[in-house]
Amino acid sequence: MIAIYILAPLSIILGTLSGYFNIAKKPVSRIFTKGLGSLLFTALALVTIYLKGASLYGILVLGALILGMVGDLYLCMNKDFVLKEKANVLFFIGGSCFFGGHVLFGVVYLISVPFELYLIPCLFVLPMLLAVALIVGKNKIKLGKLTPFAFAYGFILNLMLVVTVNAFIHNIDNVFGVLSLIAGILFVISDGSLLFKEFSHLKGNPVLIYVVLVTYYVAQCLFATSILFY
């Protein structure tokens, strides 16, 4: 348990510190701290799997965390380390890794916790909110060719949120349900803030940079820790 109390805070601190280096335009320090922070939440999952024992839930969560770690690195390289004409390729790879991670989180909860059918309508909330945001803020949010991908990503993100809500409903009195729900909510906050940070008139806003990072790293650490309580 001591390893959990060490790895989780270090992951969050290093991930947040990468935001400072992003604002300070120090790309090497940024990718180092962000990569190490992501490596630590992956290590946290390995520790919890070791303590709890191997399970399909633990292995799939670990896979989703690894995809997040890889996605982090590609998106950092996309912004700071390649020529502009090659940046889109790395952005696509990084975005696809995060998309795959969300899919994996959705799958692991769908097969681990019985799904309540009355939650199905909730699966379309985030895509609808995105549509409203694009209509209302058409001069402030510009996705361009990424619009179809944004809606697909929004649906998968919505799925991840709904299945964590579902997990909470079935585990309302234990730690697993609480950790899952908080992690799902924080992931939505992180990705929602990322949308505005990258594609709106608030692009590069320092507050959003930190909101994206803090909520993301806390969410990943909570998912990793949830393995111990599954």
XYZ file of N, CA and C in Angstrom:
690
model
N 0.826 -1.211 0.000
C 0.000 0.000 0.000
C 0.862 1.265 0.000
N 2.040 1.186 0.603
C 2.912 2.364 0.640
C 3.260 2.817 -0.773
N 3.477 1.854 -1.672
C 3.813 2.187 -3.062
C 2.697 2.995 -3.707
N 1.439 2.685 -3.382
C 0.305 3.423 -3.946
C 0.335 4.877 -3.483
N 0.595 5.068 -2.195
C 0.622 6.424 -1.636
C 1.786 7.245 -2.192
N 2.793 6.571 -2.717
C 3.940 7.285 -3.302
C 3.739 7.517 -4.798
N 3.339 6.476 -5.521
C 3.244 6.551 -6.979
C 2.149 7.516 -7.445
N 0.979 7.456 -6.814
C -0.138 8.302 -7.253
C 0.176 9.790 -7.129
N 0.613 10.276 -5.945
C 0.939 11.707 -5.845
C 2.064 12.133 -6.790
N 3.095 11.278 -6.932
C 4.199 11.626 -7.833
C 3.714 11.737 -9.281
N 2.844 10.827 -9.684
C 2.296 10.867 -11.037
C 1.551 12.178 -11.266
N 0.706 12.559 -10.312
C -0.094 13.784 -10.441
C 0.795 15.017 -10.431
N 1.790 15.027 -9.549
C 2.699 16.183 -9.457
C 3.502 16.354 -10.742
N 4.064 15.261 -11.246
C 4.872 15.344 -12.467
C 4.006 15.709 -13.676
N 2.805 15.127 -13.753
C 1.907 15.463 -14.848
C 1.535 16.931 -14.831
N 1.259 17.460 -13.641
C 0.922 18.878 -13.516
C 2.121 19.761 -13.822
N 3.295 19.333 -13.397
C 4.526 20.085 -13.650
C 4.785 20.225 -15.150
N 4.361 19.232 -15.930
C 4.548 19.323 -17.377
C 3.777 20.511 -17.946
N 2.696 20.898 -17.274
C 1.947 22.078 -17.701
C 2.775 23.344 -17.547
N 3.522 23.425 -16.457
C 4.400 24.579 -16.258
C 5.432 24.667 -17.377
N 6.033 23.523 -17.711
C 7.044 23.517 -18.774
C 6.416 23.780 -20.143
N 5.154 23.420 -20.300
C 4.436 23.728 -21.536
C 4.282 25.238 -21.685
N 3.834 25.883 -20.622
C 3.655 27.334 -20.639
C 4.997 28.048 -20.798
N 6.037 27.500 -20.151
C 7.374 28.107 -20.218
C 8.101 27.789 -21.522
N 7.450 26.978 -22.384
C 8.031 26.598 -23.685
C 9.379 25.885 -23.519
N 9.365 24.879 -22.645
C 10.532 24.022 -22.442
C 10.128 22.596 -22.809
N 10.138 22.276 -24.101
C 9.572 21.003 -24.577
C 10.248 19.754 -24.030
N 11.570 19.791 -23.857
C 12.267 18.608 -23.363
C 11.826 18.290 -21.934
N 11.785 19.327 -21.095
C 11.336 19.133 -19.713
C 9.875 18.725 -19.669
N 9.083 19.273 -20.594
C 7.669 18.933 -20.639
C 7.464 17.450 -20.944
N 8.096 16.966 -21.992
C 7.876 15.572 -22.376
C 8.472 14.617 -21.342
N 9.555 15.045 -20.669
C 10.155 14.197 -19.636
C 9.211 14.050 -18.444
N 8.690 15.182 -17.932
C 7.816 15.126 -16.752
C 6.480 14.460 -17.086
N 5.942 14.765 -18.255
C 4.662 14.175 -18.651
C 4.807 12.673 -18.878
N 5.888 12.283 -19.555
C 6.125 10.864 -19.802
C 6.350 10.102 -18.513
N 7.127 10.691 -17.589
C 7.389 10.025 -16.314
C 6.120 9.945 -15.474
N 5.317 11.010 -15.490
C 4.052 10.978 -14.757
C 3.140 9.876 -15.267
N 3.089 9.716 -16.597
C 2.256 8.666 -17.192
C 2.821 7.283 -16.899
N 4.142 7.168 -16.909
C 4.771 5.887 -16.578
C 4.440 5.485 -15.147
N 4.337 6.467 -14.265
C 4.057 6.169 -12.861
C 2.629 5.688 -12.650
N 1.634 6.245 -13.392
C 0.283 5.705 -13.187
C 0.160 4.306 -13.797
N 0.996 4.016 -14.793
C 1.042 2.648 -15.318
C 1.687 1.711 -14.298
N 2.763 2.189 -13.662
C 3.416 1.406 -12.606
C 2.464 1.181 -11.432
N 1.635 2.178 -11.143
C 0.644 2.052 -10.073
C -0.319 0.904 -10.367
N -0.733 0.794 -11.630
C -1.622 -0.310 -12.015
C -0.935 -1.655 -11.843
N 0.333 -1.723 -12.204
C 1.086 -2.973 -12.039
C 1.174 -3.364 -10.562
N 1.368 -2.379 -9.698
C 1.448 -2.638 -8.258
C 0.112 -3.161 -7.737
N -0.984 -2.526 -8.156
C -2.295 -2.965 -7.667
C -2.648 -4.358 -8.204
N -2.237 -4.653 -9.437
C -2.455 -6.007 -9.971
C -1.674 -7.029 -9.157
N -0.447 -6.668 -8.789
C 0.379 -7.560 -7.972
C -0.268 -7.783 -6.599
N -0.778 -6.723 -5.983
C -1.368 -6.837 -4.656
C -2.706 -7.577 -4.680
N -3.510 -7.322 -5.713
C -4.836 -7.910 -5.807
C -4.802 -9.295 -6.435
N -3.861 -9.504 -7.348
C -3.841 -10.717 -8.142
C -4.369 -10.419 -9.534
N -3.856 -11.102 -10.528
C -4.229 -10.839 -11.922
C -5.712 -11.133 -12.152
N -6.369 -10.240 -12.889
C -7.762 -10.419 -13.274
C -7.954 -9.765 -14.631
N -9.031 -10.139 -15.318
C -9.307 -9.542 -16.619
C -9.516 -8.042 -16.466
N -10.200 -7.638 -15.409
C -10.418 -6.209 -15.163
C -9.082 -5.478 -15.045
N -8.191 -6.003 -14.227
C -6.901 -5.359 -14.018
C -6.078 -5.272 -15.288
N -6.061 -6.344 -16.057
C -5.259 -6.374 -17.283
C -5.793 -5.377 -18.313
N -7.122 -5.299 -18.455
C -7.705 -4.366 -19.425
C -7.521 -2.914 -18.989
N -7.640 -2.652 -17.702
C -7.376 -1.293 -17.202
C -5.920 -0.921 -17.454
N -5.020 -1.853 -17.203
C -3.600 -1.611 -17.488
C -3.401 -1.287 -18.965
N -4.068 -2.034 -19.841
C -3.960 -1.761 -21.273
C -4.441 -0.369 -21.628
N -5.550 0.066 -21.014
C -6.074 1.409 -21.270
C -5.104 2.476 -20.778
N -4.478 2.232 -19.643
C -3.503 3.189 -19.107
C -2.264 3.279 -19.996
N -1.827 2.157 -20.524
C -0.675 2.153 -21.432
C -0.997 2.945 -22.694
N -2.206 2.772 -23.220
C -2.613 3.551 -24.394
C -2.605 5.044 -24.079
N -3.038 5.403 -22.881
C -2.988 6.804 -22.472
C -1.573 7.320 -22.401
N -0.675 6.510 -21.857
C 0.735 6.902 -21.758
C 1.345 7.130 -23.137
N 1.078 6.207 -24.069
C 1.598 6.343 -25.430
C 0.997 7.571 -26.113
N -0.314 7.762 -25.919
C -0.977 8.924 -26.499
C -0.378 10.218 -26.001
N -0.061 10.291 -24.697
C 0.589 11.467 -24.118
C 1.866 11.830 -24.876
N 2.700 10.841 -25.092
C 4.002 11.078 -25.710
C 3.860 11.531 -27.160
N 2.949 10.902 -27.905
C 2.756 11.292 -29.304
C 2.216 12.720 -29.413
N 1.305 13.104 -28.513
C 0.755 14.451 -28.576
C 1.788 15.492 -28.174
N 2.691 15.123 -27.267
C 3.792 16.036 -26.923
C 4.724 16.213 -28.114
N 5.069 15.128 -28.768
C 5.962 15.203 -29.931
C 5.300 15.956 -31.071
N 3.989 15.767 -31.221
C 3.248 16.465 -32.258
C 3.394 17.974 -32.118
N 3.400 18.445 -30.881
C 3.424 19.887 -30.648
C 4.821 20.478 -30.663
N 5.804 19.725 -30.218
C 7.111 20.333 -29.931
C 8.302 19.790 -30.715
N 8.195 18.603 -31.319
C 9.412 17.962 -31.797
C 9.430 17.612 -33.282
N 8.404 17.959 -34.033
C 8.393 17.590 -35.444
C 8.045 18.811 -36.297
N 8.348 18.703 -37.590
C 7.977 19.750 -38.518
C 6.455 19.833 -38.610
N 5.963 21.030 -38.917
C 4.526 21.269 -38.929
C 3.787 20.311 -39.858
N 4.401 20.000 -41.009
C 3.716 19.142 -41.980
C 3.588 17.697 -41.498
N 4.380 17.302 -40.507
C 4.299 15.946 -39.963
C 3.516 15.882 -38.656
N 3.126 17.046 -38.137
C 2.470 17.097 -36.830
C 1.113 16.408 -36.847
N 0.393 16.524 -37.960
C -0.953 15.946 -38.016
C -0.934 14.426 -37.855
N 0.129 13.797 -38.383
C 0.233 12.339 -38.270
C 0.371 11.927 -36.805
N 1.240 12.627 -36.077
C 1.439 12.304 -34.670
C 0.196 12.641 -33.850
N -0.480 13.733 -34.224
C -1.729 14.090 -33.538
C -2.762 12.993 -33.721
N -2.842 12.461 -34.934
C -3.791 11.385 -35.221
C -3.454 10.129 -34.419
N -2.163 9.786 -34.343
C -1.748 8.604 -33.597
C -2.053 8.781 -32.105
N -1.683 9.962 -31.575
C -1.944 10.228 -30.163
C -3.422 10.227 -29.842
N -4.218 10.882 -30.705
C -5.662 10.908 -30.499
C -6.273 9.521 -30.580
N -5.755 8.711 -31.513
C -6.262 7.339 -31.668
C -5.949 6.495 -30.437
N -4.772 6.726 -29.842
C -4.418 5.990 -28.613
C -5.390 6.326 -27.486
N -5.700 7.617 -27.332
C -6.657 8.005 -26.302
C -8.040 7.447 -26.600
N -8.431 7.478 -27.881
C -9.708 6.906 -28.297
C -9.761 5.422 -27.928
N -8.679 4.704 -28.246
C -8.604 3.281 -27.914
C -8.639 3.035 -26.421
N -7.999 3.922 -25.662
C -8.029 3.795 -24.206
C -9.437 3.943 -23.656
N -10.197 4.917 -24.187
C -11.577 5.100 -23.754
C -12.430 3.887 -24.120
N -12.204 3.354 -25.329
C -12.935 2.159 -25.749
C -12.656 1.014 -24.780
N -11.393 0.857 -24.417
C -11.012 -0.230 -23.517
C -11.634 -0.049 -22.138
N -11.647 1.192 -21.637
C -12.306 1.453 -20.355
C -13.795 1.102 -20.448
N -14.413 1.491 -21.579
C -15.825 1.163 -21.761
C -16.069 -0.329 -21.772
N -15.223 -1.049 -22.496
C -15.374 -2.505 -22.606
C -15.195 -3.181 -21.255
N -14.162 -2.775 -20.526
C -13.868 -3.455 -19.261
C -15.013 -3.294 -18.266
N -15.654 -2.122 -18.255
C -16.777 -1.933 -17.330
C -18.040 -2.635 -17.817
N -18.218 -2.693 -19.137
C -19.393 -3.375 -19.673
C -19.376 -4.871 -19.372
N -18.169 -5.467 -19.395
C -18.086 -6.905 -19.144
C -17.893 -7.223 -17.662
N -17.622 -6.201 -16.857
C -17.349 -6.447 -15.438
C -18.540 -6.152 -14.547
N -19.440 -5.262 -15.011
C -20.579 -4.845 -14.189
C -21.854 -4.927 -15.038
N -22.909 -5.587 -14.568
C -24.167 -5.658 -15.341
C -24.669 -4.256 -15.700
N -25.006 -4.064 -16.967
C -25.386 -2.724 -17.422
C -26.885 -2.497 -17.283
N -27.252 -1.355 -16.720
C -28.656 -0.981 -16.561
C -29.154 -0.325 -17.847
N -30.137 -0.952 -18.488
C -30.594 -0.499 -19.799
C -31.198 0.907 -19.768
N -31.709 1.339 -18.624
C -32.311 2.668 -18.564
C -31.264 3.788 -18.713
N -29.975 3.418 -18.686
C -28.912 4.413 -18.874
C -28.584 4.655 -20.350
N -29.153 3.843 -21.248
C -28.832 3.962 -22.676
C -29.045 5.378 -23.223
N -30.166 6.056 -22.906
C -30.338 7.422 -23.427
C -29.217 8.383 -23.010
N -28.592 8.100 -21.885
C -27.513 8.967 -21.393
C -26.272 8.902 -22.281
N -26.184 7.879 -23.142
C -25.014 7.706 -23.992
C -24.872 8.813 -25.036
N -25.919 9.605 -25.226
C -25.905 10.610 -26.278
C -25.827 12.039 -25.736
N -25.636 12.169 -24.433
C -25.612 13.499 -23.813
C -24.430 14.327 -24.296
N -23.225 13.775 -24.236
C -22.040 14.546 -24.613
C -22.017 14.917 -26.097
N -22.335 13.986 -27.025
C -22.410 14.403 -28.428
C -23.430 15.517 -28.656
N -24.563 15.478 -27.928
C -25.562 16.534 -28.062
C -25.033 17.857 -27.532
N -24.330 17.806 -26.417
C -23.737 19.026 -25.865
C -22.677 19.592 -26.811
N -21.912 18.702 -27.452
C -20.918 19.152 -28.429
C -21.598 19.844 -29.601
N -22.698 19.260 -30.081
C -23.433 19.862 -31.192
C -23.940 21.257 -30.813
N -24.476 21.381 -29.598
C -24.958 22.679 -29.118
C -23.813 23.680 -29.030
N -22.673 23.225 -28.512
C -21.508 24.108 -28.377
C -21.021 24.599 -29.737
N -21.033 23.709 -30.733
C -20.575 24.090 -32.068
C -21.540 25.074 -32.732
N -22.825 24.921 -32.439
C -23.816 25.834 -33.019
C -23.770 27.198 -32.329
N -23.796 27.172 -30.998
C -23.809 28.422 -30.230
C -22.483 29.163 -30.361
N -21.380 28.393 -30.336
C -20.059 29.031 -30.397
C -19.373 28.833 -31.728
N -20.138 28.925 -32.828
C -19.586 28.619 -34.152
C -18.418 29.517 -34.542
N -18.348 30.695 -33.944
C -17.229 31.600 -34.239
C -16.088 31.470 -33.229
N -16.292 30.632 -32.215
C -15.289 30.496 -31.165
C -14.683 29.095 -31.083
N -15.411 28.081 -31.560
C -14.899 26.708 -31.559
C -14.759 26.254 -33.004
N -13.555 25.909 -33.397
C -13.291 25.533 -34.792
C -12.601 24.168 -34.829
N -13.363 23.147 -35.203
C -12.820 21.789 -35.301
C -12.445 21.415 -36.729
N -13.061 22.054 -37.703
C -12.740 21.782 -39.096
C -12.936 20.318 -39.469
N -11.913 19.725 -40.091
C -11.985 18.338 -40.550
C -12.055 17.340 -39.398
N -11.750 17.809 -38.182
C -11.782 16.907 -37.029
C -13.171 16.746 -36.426
N -14.156 17.444 -36.985
C -15.500 17.407 -36.415
C -16.071 15.987 -36.300
N -16.014 15.153 -37.369
C -16.542 13.782 -37.228
C -15.814 12.985 -36.141
N -14.477 13.148 -36.083
C -13.700 12.445 -35.061
C -14.100 12.928 -33.671
N -14.372 14.242 -33.540
C -14.754 14.806 -32.241
C -16.073 14.208 -31.754
N -17.034 14.011 -32.676
C -18.312 13.407 -32.283
C -18.131 11.936 -31.901
N -17.304 11.214 -32.660
C -17.034 9.810 -32.326
C -16.339 9.717 -30.969
N -15.374 10.604 -30.763
C -14.638 10.632 -29.496
C -15.591 10.984 -28.351
N -16.497 11.942 -28.620
C -17.457 12.340 -27.598
C -18.371 11.198 -27.201
N -18.762 10.382 -28.176
C -19.627 9.238 -27.867
C -18.892 8.219 -27.011
N -17.638 7.922 -27.372
C -16.859 6.941 -26.607
C -16.574 7.468 -25.201
N -16.278 8.775 -25.105
C -16.065 9.385 -23.790
C -17.353 9.298 -22.968
N -18.486 9.548 -23.629
C -19.780 9.445 -22.969
C -20.031 8.017 -22.478
N -19.661 7.042 -23.314
C -19.806 5.638 -22.920
C -19.001 5.348 -21.659
N -17.774 5.854 -21.622
C -16.934 5.614 -20.454
C -17.548 6.228 -19.199
N -18.111 7.422 -19.353
C -18.751 8.069 -18.210
C -19.962 7.260 -17.737
N -20.797 6.830 -18.676
C -22.023 6.113 -18.316
C -21.707 4.774 -17.646
N -20.699 4.060 -18.144
C -20.397 2.761 -17.527
C -19.789 2.932 -16.137
N -19.115 4.065 -15.891
C -18.614 4.301 -14.530
C -19.767 4.697 -13.607
N -20.744 5.426 -14.148
C -21.963 5.712 -13.367
C -22.675 4.401 -13.047
N -22.755 3.528 -14.033
C -23.375 2.222 -13.849
C -22.642 1.412 -12.775
N -21.305 1.472 -12.815
C -20.511 0.759 -11.801
C -20.789 1.308 -10.411
N -20.978 2.615 -10.318
C -21.289 3.231 -9.026
C -22.655 2.776 -8.517
N -23.623 2.696 -9.435
C -24.974 2.258 -9.058
C -24.935 0.856 -8.452
N -24.103 -0.006 -9.027
C -24.013 -1.386 -8.544
C -23.075 -1.533 -7.344
N -22.256 -0.517 -7.099
C -21.271 -0.612 -6.009
C -21.285 0.668 -5.175
N -22.492 1.138 -4.878
C -22.655 2.436 -4.239
C -22.065 2.481 -2.830
N -21.928 1.323 -2.214
C -21.463 1.283 -0.827
C -20.006 0.857 -0.689
N -19.281 0.765 -1.810
C -17.876 0.361 -1.673
C -16.940 1.293 -2.440
N -15.670 1.140 -2.186
C -14.658 2.044 -2.729
C -14.569 1.946 -4.250
N -14.727 0.746 -4.798
C -14.623 0.565 -6.243
C -15.602 1.460 -6.994
N -16.851 1.484 -6.543
C -17.857 2.300 -7.208
C -17.532 3.783 -7.144
N -17.076 4.239 -5.988
C -16.752 5.657 -5.810
C -15.556 6.055 -6.674
N -14.500 5.246 -6.655
C -13.315 5.543 -7.460
C -13.666 5.583 -8.952
N -14.476 4.638 -9.397
C -14.862 4.572 -10.808
C -15.634 5.811 -11.223
N -16.614 6.204 -10.413
C -17.441 7.358 -10.746
C -16.611 8.637 -10.801
N -15.788 8.866 -9.789
C -14.972 10.086 -9.763
C -14.019 10.123 -10.944
N -13.402 8.973 -11.264
C -12.472 8.909 -12.388
C -13.190 9.228 -13.702
N -14.395 8.673 -13.881
C -15.154 8.933 -15.100
C -15.509 10.399 -15.246
N -15.950 11.031 -14.167
C -16.310 12.454 -14.200
C -15.083 13.313 -14.497
N -13.963 13.008 -13.844
C -12.746 13.788 -14.052
C -12.243 13.677 -15.490
N -12.401 12.493 -16.095
C -11.971 12.316 -17.478
C -12.796 13.210 -18.414
N -14.096 13.318 -18.149
C -14.950 14.182 -18.971
C -14.531 15.641 -18.809
N -14.249 16.050 -17.582
C -13.795 17.422 -17.337
C -12.483 17.683 -18.074
N -11.564 16.708 -18.011
C -10.269 16.859 -18.659
C -10.409 16.999 -20.172
N -11.158 16.084 -20.787
C -11.291 16.117 -22.243
C -12.131 17.297 -22.709
N -13.116 17.692 -21.908
C -13.899 18.875 -22.247
C -13.038 20.126 -22.212
N -12.193 20.233 -21.194
C -11.276 21.374 -21.097
C -10.261 21.352 -22.232
N -9.837 20.141 -22.620
C -8.896 19.995 -23.729
C -9.494 20.518 -25.032
N -10.777 20.272 -25.236
C -11.457 20.769 -26.430
C -11.334 22.287 -26.535
N -11.613 22.971 -25.429
C -11.544 24.431 -25.444
C -10.103 24.927 -25.500
N -9.189 24.188 -24.851
C -7.780 24.599 -24.850
C -7.152 24.516 -26.242
N -7.589 23.573 -27.050
C -6.961 23.346 -28.346
C -7.731 23.931 -29.529
N -9.068 24.048 -29.415
C -9.861 24.367 -30.607
C -10.790 25.565 -30.442
N -10.581 26.367 -29.420
C -11.460 27.526 -29.236
C -10.638 28.805 -29.098
N -11.339 29.897 -28.845
C -10.669 31.185 -28.638
C -9.844 31.180 -27.352
N -9.998 30.138 -26.543
C -9.215 30.009 -25.304
C -7.967 29.149 -25.507
N -7.588 28.927 -26.743
C -6.441 28.078 -27.067
C -5.197 28.513 -26.283
N -4.589 27.525 -25.615
C -3.366 27.795 -24.862
C -3.593 28.467 -23.519
N -4.853 28.598 -23.083
C -5.144 29.248 -21.806
C -4.452 28.499 -20.662
N -3.641 29.195 -19.850
C -2.874 28.511 -18.786
C -3.753 27.780 -17.771
N -4.889 28.371 -17.412
C -5.776 27.723 -16.444
C -6.282 26.396 -17.007
N -6.697 26.403 -18.283
C -7.191 25.178 -18.901
C -6.098 24.126 -19.007
N -4.868 24.565 -19.248
C -3.748 23.623 -19.319
C -3.648 22.834 -18.018
N -3.737 23.534 -16.898
C -3.620 22.865 -15.605
C -4.870 22.040 -15.277
N -6.039 22.529 -15.664
C -7.273 21.768 -15.425
C -7.218 20.438 -16.171
N -6.788 20.487 -17.432
C -6.671 19.266 -18.240
C -5.748 18.263 -17.571
N -4.599 18.732 -17.135
C -3.584 17.827 -16.593
C -3.965 17.266 -15.226
N -4.414 18.122 -14.315
C -4.728 17.661 -12.953
C -5.861 16.638 -12.988
N -6.941 16.959 -13.707
C -8.079 16.028 -13.753
C -7.707 14.733 -14.465
N -6.887 14.831 -15.506
C -6.486 13.633 -16.255
C -5.639 12.700 -15.398
N -4.616 13.235 -14.737
C -3.716 12.373 -13.967
C -4.392 11.821 -12.713
N -5.258 12.608 -12.089
C -6.004 12.076 -10.942
C -6.915 10.934 -11.406
N -7.589 11.131 -12.562
C -8.485 10.096 -13.082
C -7.726 8.804 -13.376
N -6.577 8.914 -14.031
C -5.803 7.717 -14.363
C -5.332 6.998 -13.102
N -4.917 7.757 -12.106
C -4.475 7.135 -10.849
C -5.646 6.450 -10.138
N -6.834 7.052 -10.233
C -8.013 6.436 -9.597
C -8.385 5.138 -10.313
N -8.326 5.138 -11.644
C -8.606 3.902 -12.383
C -7.587 2.815 -12.000
N -6.325 3.205 -11.908
C -5.286 2.236 -11.533
C -5.533 1.697 -10.123
N -5.922 2.571 -9.204
C -6.166 2.153 -7.819
C -7.421 1.298 -7.710
N -8.401 1.529 -8.609
C -9.662 0.781 -8.534
C -9.443 -0.727 -8.692
N -8.337 -1.095 -9.339
C -8.026 -2.520 -9.509
C -7.955 -3.216 -8.155
N -7.432 -2.506 -7.185
C -7.248 -3.084 -5.847
C -8.570 -3.375 -5.156
N -9.618 -2.648 -5.560
C -10.902 -2.760 -4.852
C -11.965 -3.456 -5.683
N -11.581 -3.933 -6.877
C -12.567 -4.584 -7.742
C -12.973 -5.952 -7.178
